[in-house]
PDB file of C-alpha atoms in Angstrom:
ATOM      1  CA  GLU A 420      54.186 -93.948 -54.889  1.00 88.00           C
ATOM      2  CA  ALA A 421      56.126 -96.274 -58.036  1.00 85.00           C
ATOM      3  CA  GLN A 422      53.626 -98.916 -58.845  1.00 94.00           C
ATOM      4  CA  VAL A 423      51.264-101.597 -60.882  1.00 97.00           C
ATOM      5  CA  THR A 424      47.880-101.186 -60.357  1.00 97.00           C
ATOM      6  CA  GLN A 425      45.670-104.233 -62.045  1.00 97.00           C
ATOM      7  CA  ASN A 426      41.536-103.836 -62.613  1.00 98.00           C
ATOM      8  CA  PRO A 427      39.477-105.136 -61.084  1.00 98.00           C
ATOM      9  CA  ARG A 428      40.867-106.876 -58.615  1.00 97.00           C
ATOM     10  CA  TYR A 429      37.660-109.434 -58.897  1.00 97.00           C
ATOM     11  CA  LEU A 430      36.197-110.197 -61.254  1.00 97.00           C
ATOM     12  CA  ILE A 431      33.042-113.380 -62.147  1.00 97.00           C
ATOM     13  CA  THR A 432      32.148-114.038 -65.343  1.00 97.00           C
ATOM     14  CA  VAL A 433      30.130-116.321 -67.726  1.00 97.00           C
ATOM     15  CA  THR A 434      31.996-118.857 -69.818  1.00 97.00           C
ATOM     16  CA  GLY A 435      32.230-116.552 -73.966  1.00 97.00           C
ATOM     17  CA  LYS A 436      32.017-113.088 -72.515  1.00 97.00           C
ATOM     18  CA  LYS A 437      35.111-110.706 -73.296  1.00 98.00           C
ATOM     19  CA  LEU A 438      36.543-109.148 -70.456  1.00 98.00           C
ATOM     20  CA  THR A 439      40.103-106.874 -70.299  1.00 98.00           C
ATOM     21  CA  VAL A 440      41.914-106.806 -67.384  1.00 98.00           C
ATOM     22  CA  THR A 441      43.824-103.122 -66.996  1.00 98.00           C
ATOM     23  CA  CYS A 442      47.106-103.498 -65.949  1.00 98.00           C
ATOM     24  CA  SER A 443      49.168 -99.072 -65.546  1.00 98.00           C
ATOM     25  CA  GLN A 444      52.324 -98.603 -64.621  1.00 98.00           C
ATOM     26  CA  ASN A 445      53.999 -95.579 -63.417  1.00 97.00           C
ATOM     27  CA  MET A 446      58.025 -95.997 -63.605  1.00 96.00           C
ATOM     28  CA  ASN A 447      58.630 -95.999 -67.168  1.00 96.00           C
ATOM     29  CA  HIS A 448      59.539 -98.969 -67.267  1.00 97.00           C
ATOM     30  CA  GLU A 449      59.882-100.840 -71.178  1.00 96.00           C
ATOM     31  CA  TYR A 450      59.225-104.242 -69.968  1.00 96.00           C
ATOM     32  CA  MET A 451      55.797-105.467 -68.590  1.00 97.00           C
ATOM     33  CA  SER A 452      54.272-108.928 -68.307  1.00 97.00           C
ATOM     34  CA  TRP A 453      51.489-110.937 -67.058  1.00 98.00           C
ATOM     35  CA  TYR A 454      51.449-114.445 -65.342  1.00 97.00           C
ATOM     36  CA  ARG A 455      48.780-116.543 -63.689  1.00 97.00           C
ATOM     37  CA  GLN A 456      49.005-118.391 -60.782  1.00 97.00           C
ATOM     38  CA  ASP A 457      47.503-121.520 -60.079  1.00 95.00           C
ATOM     39  CA  PRO A 458      47.567-124.108 -57.180  1.00 92.00           C
ATOM     40  CA  GLY A 459      50.836-127.132 -57.474  1.00 89.00           C
ATOM     41  CA  LEU A 460      51.693-125.293 -60.708  1.00 91.00           C
ATOM     42  CA  GLY A 461      52.781-121.652 -59.663  1.00 91.00           C
ATOM     43  CA  LEU A 462      53.934-118.951 -61.249  1.00 94.00           C
ATOM     44  CA  ARG A 463      53.505-119.107 -65.765  1.00 94.00           C
ATOM     45  CA  GLN A 464      53.867-116.431 -68.190  1.00 94.00           C
ATOM     46  CA  ILE A 465      51.266-115.795 -70.306  1.00 97.00           C
ATOM     47  CA  TYR A 466      52.675-112.555 -72.240  1.00 97.00           C
ATOM     48  CA  TYR A 467      55.206-109.919 -72.399  1.00 95.00           C
ATOM     49  CA  SER A 468      56.263-106.687 -73.961  1.00 96.00           C
ATOM     50  CA  MET A 469      59.638-105.472 -74.720  1.00 94.00           C
ATOM     51  CA  ASN A 470      58.716-101.802 -75.702  1.00 94.00           C
ATOM     52  CA  VAL A 471      55.910-100.044 -76.988  1.00 95.00           C
ATOM     53  CA  GLU A 472      53.569-102.579 -79.868  1.00 93.00           C
ATOM     54  CA  VAL A 473      55.967-105.311 -79.093  1.00 94.00           C
ATOM     55  CA  THR A 474      54.379-108.353 -77.148  1.00 96.00           C
ATOM     56  CA  ASP A 475      55.047-111.558 -77.342  1.00 94.00           C
ATOM     57  CA  LYS A 476      53.644-115.458 -76.546  1.00 95.00           C
ATOM     58  CA  GLY A 477      54.756-116.414 -73.203  1.00 93.00           C
ATOM     59  CA  ASP A 478      54.045-120.223 -72.069  1.00 91.00           C
ATOM     60  CA  VAL A 479      51.003-120.046 -71.675  1.00 95.00           C
ATOM     61  CA  PRO A 480      49.690-117.493 -74.495  1.00 97.00           C
ATOM     62  CA  GLU A 481      45.922-119.569 -75.523  1.00 97.00           C
ATOM     63  CA  GLY A 482      43.429-117.891 -75.026  1.00 97.00           C
ATOM     64  CA  TYR A 483      44.592-114.566 -74.140  1.00 98.00           C
ATOM     65  CA  LYS A 484      44.902-111.337 -76.367  1.00 98.00           C
ATOM     66  CA  VAL A 485      47.628-107.837 -75.000  1.00 98.00           C
ATOM     67  CA  SER A 486      47.946-104.769 -76.597  1.00 97.00           C
ATOM     68  CA  ARG A 487      51.223-102.211 -75.809  1.00 97.00           C
ATOM     69  CA  LYS A 488      50.059 -98.814 -77.425  1.00 97.00           C
ATOM     70  CA  GLU A 489      51.304 -96.910 -74.649  1.00 97.00           C
ATOM     71  CA  LYS A 490      54.219 -97.608 -72.911  1.00 97.00           C
ATOM     72  CA  ARG A 491      52.508 -98.065 -69.595  1.00 97.00           C
ATOM     73  CA  ASN A 492      49.421 -99.372 -70.476  1.00 98.00           C
ATOM     74  CA  PHE A 493      49.419-103.526 -71.081  1.00 98.00           C
ATOM     75  CA  PRO A 494      45.800-104.609 -70.994  1.00 98.00           C
ATOM     76  CA  LEU A 495      44.902-108.462 -71.199  1.00 98.00           C
ATOM     77  CA  ILE A 496      42.017-109.514 -72.534  1.00 98.00           C
ATOM     78  CA  LEU A 497      40.009-112.811 -72.802  1.00 98.00           C
ATOM     79  CA  GLU A 498      38.290-112.902 -75.973  1.00 96.00           C
ATOM     80  CA  SER A 499      35.655-116.054 -74.583  1.00 97.00           C
ATOM     81  CA  PRO A 500      36.446-116.461 -71.178  1.00 98.00           C
ATOM     82  CA  SER A 501      36.547-120.545 -70.592  1.00 98.00           C
ATOM     83  CA  PRO A 502      36.192-121.816 -66.754  1.00 98.00           C
ATOM     84  CA  ASN A 503      40.110-123.445 -67.260  1.00 97.00           C
ATOM     85  CA  GLN A 504      40.977-119.369 -67.580  1.00 98.00           C
ATOM     86  CA  THR A 505      39.536-119.464 -63.302  1.00 98.00           C
ATOM     87  CA  SER A 506      43.139-118.426 -61.795  1.00 98.00           C
ATOM     88  CA  LEU A 507      45.307-115.056 -59.869  1.00 98.00           C
ATOM     89  CA  TYR A 508      46.327-113.210 -62.515  1.00 98.00           C
ATOM     90  CA  PHE A 509      49.949-110.616 -62.461  1.00 98.00           C
ATOM     91  CA  CYS A 510      50.883-108.105 -64.427  1.00 98.00           C
ATOM     92  CA  ALA A 511      54.872-106.797 -63.992  1.00 97.00           C
ATOM     93  CA  SER A 512      56.629-104.752 -65.186  1.00 97.00           C
ATOM     94  CA  SER A 513      60.678-104.092 -64.839  1.00 95.00           C
ATOM     95  CA  PHE A 514      62.768-101.054 -66.314  1.00 94.00           C
ATOM     96  CA  ARG A 515      64.191-102.909 -69.295  1.00 88.00           C
ATOM     97  CA  LEU A 516      64.485-106.863 -69.427  1.00 86.00           C
ATOM     98  CA  GLU A 517      61.998-109.479 -67.248  1.00 83.00           C
ATOM     99  CA  SER A 518      66.107-110.663 -65.304  1.00 83.00           C
ATOM    100  CA  GLU A 519      65.739-107.682 -63.817  1.00 86.00           C
ATOM    101  CA  GLU A 520      64.016-106.664 -60.793  1.00 91.00           C
ATOM    102  CA  GLN A 521      60.195-107.439 -61.533  1.00 93.00           C
ATOM    103  CA  TYR A 522      57.147-104.564 -59.696  1.00 96.00           C
ATOM    104  CA  PHE A 523      53.581-107.139 -59.717  1.00 97.00           C
ATOM    105  CA  GLY A 524      50.032-105.644 -59.596  1.00 97.00           C
ATOM    106  CA  PRO A 525      48.285-107.051 -56.663  1.00 96.00           C
ATOM    107  CA  GLY A 526      47.067-109.846 -58.544  1.00 97.00           C
ATOM    108  CA  THR A 527      43.290-109.745 -60.477  1.00 98.00           C
ATOM    109  CA  ARG A 528      40.929-113.056 -58.992  1.00 98.00           C
ATOM    110  CA  LEU A 529      39.088-114.264 -61.483  1.00 98.00           C
ATOM    111  CA  THR A 530      36.159-117.024 -61.984  1.00 98.00           C
ATOM    112  CA  VAL A 531      34.557-118.184 -65.025  1.00 98.00           C
ATOM    113  CA  THR A 532      31.735-120.194 -64.678  1.00 97.00           C
TER     114      THR A 532
ATOM    115  CA  THR B1020      64.252-128.030 -70.506  1.00 61.00           C
ATOM    116  CA  GLN B1021      64.468-125.575 -67.470  1.00 65.00           C
ATOM    117  CA  LEU B1022      62.781-126.445 -64.256  1.00 83.00           C
ATOM    118  CA  LEU B1023      63.384-125.100 -60.671  1.00 92.00           C
ATOM    119  CA  GLU B1024      62.877-127.491 -57.729  1.00 95.00           C
ATOM    120  CA  GLN B1025      62.021-126.024 -54.405  1.00 96.00           C
ATOM    121  CA  SER B1026      61.368-127.591 -51.517  1.00 97.00           C
ATOM    122  CA  PRO B1027      59.970-128.257 -48.992  1.00 97.00           C
ATOM    123  CA  GLN B1028      57.079-127.431 -50.903  1.00 96.00           C
ATOM    124  CA  PHE B1029      55.190-126.444 -47.315  1.00 97.00           C
ATOM    125  CA  LEU B1030      56.693-125.195 -44.124  1.00 97.00           C
ATOM    126  CA  SER B1031      55.017-124.789 -40.480  1.00 97.00           C
ATOM    127  CA  ILE B1032      57.596-124.233 -37.694  1.00 96.00           C
ATOM    128  CA  GLN B1033      57.284-122.185 -34.400  1.00 97.00           C
ATOM    129  CA  GLU B1034      58.234-118.496 -34.043  1.00 97.00           C
ATOM    130  CA  GLY B1035      61.864-118.041 -32.731  1.00 97.00           C
ATOM    131  CA  GLU B1036      62.872-121.479 -35.165  1.00 97.00           C
ATOM    132  CA  ASN B1037      65.315-121.670 -37.290  1.00 98.00           C
ATOM    133  CA  LEU B1038      64.849-122.786 -41.400  1.00 98.00           C
ATOM    134  CA  THR B1039      66.384-123.563 -44.920  1.00 98.00           C
ATOM    135  CA  VAL B1040      64.374-123.939 -47.963  1.00 98.00           C
ATOM    136  CA  TYR B1041      65.958-124.655 -51.266  1.00 98.00           C
ATOM    137  CA  CYS B1042      65.939-123.989 -54.844  1.00 97.00           C
ATOM    138  CA  ASN B1043      67.470-126.391 -57.239  1.00 95.00           C
ATOM    139  CA  SER B1044      68.224-127.049 -60.904  1.00 92.00           C
ATOM    140  CA  SER B1045      70.216-128.860 -63.039  1.00 89.00           C
ATOM    141  CA  SER B1046      71.003-126.216 -65.381  1.00 89.00           C
ATOM    142  CA  VAL B1047      73.746-123.477 -64.793  1.00 90.00           C
ATOM    143  CA  PHE B1048      71.875-119.672 -64.601  1.00 90.00           C
ATOM    144  CA  SER B1049      73.135-115.813 -64.418  1.00 89.00           C
ATOM    145  CA  SER B1050      71.854-114.735 -62.053  1.00 91.00           C
ATOM    146  CA  LEU B1051      68.506-115.878 -59.428  1.00 94.00           C
ATOM    147  CA  GLN B1052      66.161-114.147 -57.391  1.00 95.00           C
ATOM    148  CA  TRP B1053      64.608-114.334 -54.647  1.00 97.00           C
ATOM    149  CA  TYR B1054      60.516-112.973 -54.163  1.00 97.00           C
ATOM    150  CA  ARG B1055      58.440-112.906 -50.992  1.00 97.00           C
ATOM    151  CA  GLN B1056      54.224-113.193 -51.984  1.00 97.00           C
ATOM    152  CA  GLU B1057      52.237-112.816 -49.213  1.00 94.00           C
ATOM    153  CA  PRO B1058      48.674-113.323 -48.740  1.00 89.00           C
ATOM    154  CA  GLY B1059      46.191-111.088 -51.321  1.00 89.00           C
ATOM    155  CA  GLU B1060      49.341-109.056 -53.488  1.00 94.00           C
ATOM    156  CA  GLY B1061      51.825-109.642 -55.715  1.00 96.00           C
ATOM    157  CA  PRO B1062      55.427-111.151 -55.251  1.00 97.00           C
ATOM    158  CA  VAL B1063      58.162-108.718 -53.850  1.00 97.00           C
ATOM    159  CA  LEU B1064      61.665-109.320 -54.658  1.00 96.00           C
ATOM    160  CA  LEU B1065      64.144-109.863 -52.277  1.00 97.00           C
ATOM    161  CA  VAL B1066      67.408-110.270 -53.796  1.00 96.00           C
ATOM    162  CA  THR B1067      69.015-110.996 -56.828  1.00 94.00           C
ATOM    163  CA  VAL B1068      72.529-112.865 -56.614  1.00 94.00           C
ATOM    164  CA  VAL B1069      74.894-112.966 -59.695  1.00 92.00           C
ATOM    165  CA  THR B1070      78.370-114.514 -58.549  1.00 93.00           C
ATOM    166  CA  GLY B1071      78.512-118.267 -57.226  1.00 94.00           C
ATOM    167  CA  GLY B1072      79.476-119.395 -53.973  1.00 95.00           C
ATOM    168  CA  GLU B1073      77.578-115.448 -53.585  1.00 95.00           C
ATOM    169  CA  VAL B1074      76.234-114.715 -50.241  1.00 97.00           C
ATOM    170  CA  LYS B1075      73.801-111.998 -49.452  1.00 97.00           C
ATOM    171  CA  LYS B1076      72.258-111.125 -45.680  1.00 97.00           C
ATOM    172  CA  LEU B1077      68.831-109.294 -45.314  1.00 96.00           C
ATOM    173  CA  LYS B1078      68.611-108.820 -41.657  1.00 96.00           C
ATOM    174  CA  ARG B1079      67.376-112.550 -40.819  1.00 97.00           C
ATOM    175  CA  LEU B1080      67.863-113.709 -43.764  1.00 98.00           C
ATOM    176  CA  THR B1081      70.817-115.139 -45.549  1.00 98.00           C
ATOM    177  CA  PHE B1082      70.713-115.782 -49.316  1.00 98.00           C
ATOM    178  CA  GLN B1083      73.626-117.954 -51.162  1.00 97.00           C
ATOM    179  CA  PHE B1084      74.019-118.949 -54.836  1.00 96.00           C
ATOM    180  CA  GLY B1085      75.693-122.294 -55.375  1.00 95.00           C
ATOM    181  CA  ASP B1086      79.207-122.748 -56.661  1.00 95.00           C
ATOM    182  CA  ALA B1087      78.232-124.055 -60.242  1.00 94.00           C
ATOM    183  CA  ARG B1088      75.272-121.615 -59.992  1.00 93.00           C
ATOM    184  CA  LYS B1089      72.363-124.620 -59.951  1.00 93.00           C
ATOM    185  CA  ASP B1090      71.121-123.973 -56.875  1.00 95.00           C
ATOM    186  CA  SER B1091      70.337-120.867 -53.896  1.00 97.00           C
ATOM    187  CA  SER B1092      69.202-121.626 -50.369  1.00 98.00           C
ATOM    188  CA  LEU B1093      67.388-118.991 -47.958  1.00 98.00           C
ATOM    189  CA  HIS B1094      68.102-119.831 -44.323  1.00 98.00           C
ATOM    190  CA  ILE B1095      66.100-117.568 -41.615  1.00 98.00           C
ATOM    191  CA  THR B1096      67.235-117.215 -38.093  1.00 98.00           C
ATOM    192  CA  ALA B1097      64.254-117.035 -35.673  1.00 98.00           C
ATOM    193  CA  ALA B1098      62.148-116.859 -37.381  1.00 97.00           C
ATOM    194  CA  GLN B1099      58.762-114.795 -36.869  1.00 97.00           C
ATOM    195  CA  PRO B1100      54.745-114.409 -38.073  1.00 95.00           C
ATOM    196  CA  GLY B1101      55.860-111.614 -40.165  1.00 94.00           C
ATOM    197  CA  ASP B1102      57.971-114.085 -42.503  1.00 96.00           C
ATOM    198  CA  THR B1103      55.052-115.933 -43.525  1.00 96.00           C
ATOM    199  CA  GLY B1104      54.449-116.502 -47.138  1.00 97.00           C
ATOM    200  CA  LEU B1105      55.304-118.141 -50.041  1.00 97.00           C
ATOM    201  CA  TYR B1106      58.559-118.000 -51.233  1.00 98.00           C
ATOM    202  CA  LEU B1107      59.720-117.564 -54.869  1.00 97.00           C
ATOM    203  CA  CYS B1108      63.628-118.127 -56.830  1.00 96.00           C
ATOM    204  CA  ALA B1109      63.255-117.351 -60.166  1.00 94.00           C
ATOM    205  CA  ALA B1110      66.474-117.121 -62.351  1.00 91.00           C
ATOM    206  CA  GLU B1111      67.886-116.477 -65.654  1.00 86.00           C
ATOM    207  CA  GLY B1112      69.359-119.210 -68.116  1.00 77.00           C
ATOM    208  CA  ALA B1113      72.856-118.870 -68.838  1.00 65.00           C
ATOM    209  CA  GLY B1114      73.288-117.411 -72.238  1.00 58.00           C
ATOM    210  CA  ASN B1115      69.920-117.638 -72.142  1.00 57.00           C
ATOM    211  CA  ARG B1116      67.264-115.344 -75.243  1.00 58.00           C
ATOM    212  CA  ASP B1117      66.164-112.290 -74.068  1.00 55.00           C
ATOM    213  CA  ASP B1118      66.848-112.809 -70.711  1.00 67.00           C
ATOM    214  CA  LYS B1119      64.076-114.233 -70.248  1.00 80.00           C
ATOM    215  CA  ILE B1120      63.417-115.532 -66.373  1.00 85.00           C
ATOM    216  CA  ILE B1121      61.558-119.160 -65.146  1.00 90.00           C
ATOM    217  CA  PHE B1122      59.710-119.524 -61.529  1.00 93.00           C
ATOM    218  CA  GLY B1123      59.678-121.863 -59.025  1.00 94.00           C
ATOM    219  CA  LYS B1124      56.718-123.178 -57.723  1.00 95.00           C
ATOM    220  CA  GLY B1125      57.668-122.046 -54.454  1.00 96.00           C
ATOM    221  CA  THR B1126      57.638-123.060 -51.013  1.00 97.00           C
ATOM    222  CA  ARG B1127      54.720-121.801 -48.081  1.00 97.00           C
ATOM    223  CA  LEU B1128      55.934-120.874 -44.727  1.00 97.00           C
ATOM    224  CA  HIS B1129      53.621-120.574 -42.228  1.00 97.00           C
ATOM    225  CA  ILE B1130      55.336-119.482 -38.817  1.00 97.00           C
ATOM    226  CA  LEU B1131      53.394-120.401 -35.873  1.00 95.00           C
ATOM    227  CA  PRO B1132      53.093-117.650 -33.110  1.00 92.00           C
TER     228      PRO B1132
END
């Protein structure tokens, strides 16, 4: 089954404790992206990657890192999480371009206390 | 800055009623997508429209792209509880670098049985 998987689905952590949210897709897509979704603010892009070893900042990259060492994986790293990073996070992928159909993962709900 | 305004923000109606939600901007777009997001899941693409004036139908859902490619509407006929969810529009700006898209904040629709 074609899908985007994220882990964990739910995470409660404390300020400053490094964490990684994994994202994997099995569709051989070139384009991958991370979004956060907050009430009243909608979906905002954090980082995106157009291919292996190519990453770029989205609209809200501060406090986040990503890597794209393999085509299928695009982990999101929070080196020192803060409470304002409490949010619902989505990973997405598309064949080549962001403007094509994006397939979204099920989401990771992160709470930073 | 390109913005997508969705209206209404919230809509709660009885099963069997018709409804229309809107996605508006002052900018011209190359294409526009509608996604539906159900609780606890990621957004799923419903349709992409690319031609001014284009109308697409998906069962009881009718999507229209404005003639000037600045706005779009989604009309649902005889709404059912299964239509409940967050409806997001996303648009690719005309002449946009890297085919970047922007998302509206969504219309949260609740169909009462």
